[in-house]
Amino acid sequence: MAPYLALASIAISIISIHSFKNKSVPHRCQDLETRPSTYLSNALEIKQKILEEHKGLIGKARKDHHSRRKPIPCGMTVHPAIGCSFGCLYCYVPDMGFPLKPQPYPLEPEEMLVALALNPYFLPGPAGTLVAFGSVTEPFMTHHIINKTLRYMRFIGGVMGNPLQVSTKAAPGERVAEELSSLPNGPPSVLISVATYSMQRTLEPGAASVDDRLRWGQLLMKRGVPVTLFLRPIIPGVPLDDLSYLLEKAWSMGYRRVILGSLRVTMGILRRLKAAGIPYEEIAARLPRRPANPREQITLRMGDLKQTVAYTAVKTGFNILPASCSANVVDHGQSCWACNLGPCGNPKHLPKLDVDDVMKSAEILGLKCVKDVSPRNGEVTVLVNDGCGKFSRKRRDVLETILTTLYRRRFLLRIS
Ligand code: SF4
Ligand code: SF4
């Protein structure tokens, strides 16, 4: 379903899930021609409705970082738990201070919904902010965490309808596959994450076996859930033959798309990989510099290695996607050109962009002194008259993020 049309069904979900039945509901989009500015005002009304309906939850939700965190490039990461016990040697989660013993996230689904509705950077709806589950945990690790992940997905998907994505190194079985295939706003984009075949027990001691992960992805595909192989991270020192074998195996099981992820290291990761016998020189040669403190993450220089793996993947038949958000966008029939890795998806599906509509959206967001709007490829510069007074860095950040999300192009505000 096209995103702008789908906002109508989301409004309907809100009515049914949250007893908005007898209240006035936001104006619904009528057709594909709906302008992004109309979508924006509907989306803001939906946020308002959620907050009015759940006044009692606002206090707790406001204290949670989901109510204020800025989305990262893959979208808004939602944490169904904190910490992870899988113990992947290349994982930065323990170095971020999260526990090795995972705990389900303390917010109930309604509270998470309110936190997102409070978040000024977050836009609800099918054409709104991309949502990614995981990030500082494995979303399908234990029974409790699986349930929390599914409840969050049902709630956020059913009430707000945002494009959902989950990445996993688990293989949680038939029930979860069934649940994912029948989420209220359609199946999520699923990333099956693998880093090696031959060294999996050393590098990913607690994760499901690669065979089980791949088989679970196959189960999802059979149920119509879009699945992408996430080769992440590519670790210098893991033999290329190993990765070729993995790609061929995945291809033979029906995988057709792959994302190639770089390795980010901390001091702890460097130590763990070295202790595991990964040839340290291979990694050291790609380090732009050593991490300055235990929490700092440094991305290795991996252009040549990624190119070699990409060559093998293409030769196998894979379509390479540049980033996880790209899979989310493509799997939801959308398009995005918000960074120089794009455009992703079919550019015909990019939201309509005309200057009057951008002016209107800016006005809805309270930005009244727009002098000029200059679109250029995936980038749109909005020139603002300084006669309207200064606005804080945060406000500028919020405006740029919301406009970027709405038009799926990178927006920059300039004051003249
Ligand atoms: S499964 Fe993910 S979160 Fe858990 S240790 Fe491995 S990389 Fe880290
Ligand atoms: S253009 Fe592609 S890679 Fe860039 S933010 Fe959009 S979906 Fe992600």
Short mmCIF file of C-alpha atoms and ligand atoms in Angstrom, two decimals, residues 84 86-88 90-91 93 136-138 169, ligand 1:
data_model
loop_
_atom_site.label_atom_id
_atom_site.label_comp_id
_atom_site.label_asym_id
_atom_site.label_seq_id
_atom_site.Cartn_x
_atom_site.Cartn_y
_atom_site.Cartn_z
CA CYS A 84 23.06 -9.17 25.25
CA PHE A 86 25.44 -13.84 22.87
CA GLY A 87 28.97 -12.60 23.41
CA CYS A 88 29.99 -11.82 19.81
CA TYR A 90 33.22 -7.86 17.68
CA CYS A 91 30.23 -6.42 19.57
CA VAL A 93 27.40 -3.29 23.25
CA VAL A 136 21.92 -2.54 21.90
CA THR A 137 20.53 -6.04 22.22
CA GLU A 138 19.43 -9.12 20.30
CA LYS A 169 21.53 -13.39 14.99
S1 SF4 B 1 23.94 -10.68 19.02
FE1 SF4 B 1 24.23 -8.53 18.50
S2 SF4 B 1 24.03 -7.43 20.45
FE2 SF4 B 1 24.37 -9.58 20.94
S3 SF4 B 1 26.56 -9.80 21.25
FE3 SF4 B 1 26.13 -10.32 19.09
S4 SF4 B 1 26.39 -8.39 17.98
FE4 SF4 B 1 26.19 -7.88 20.15
#
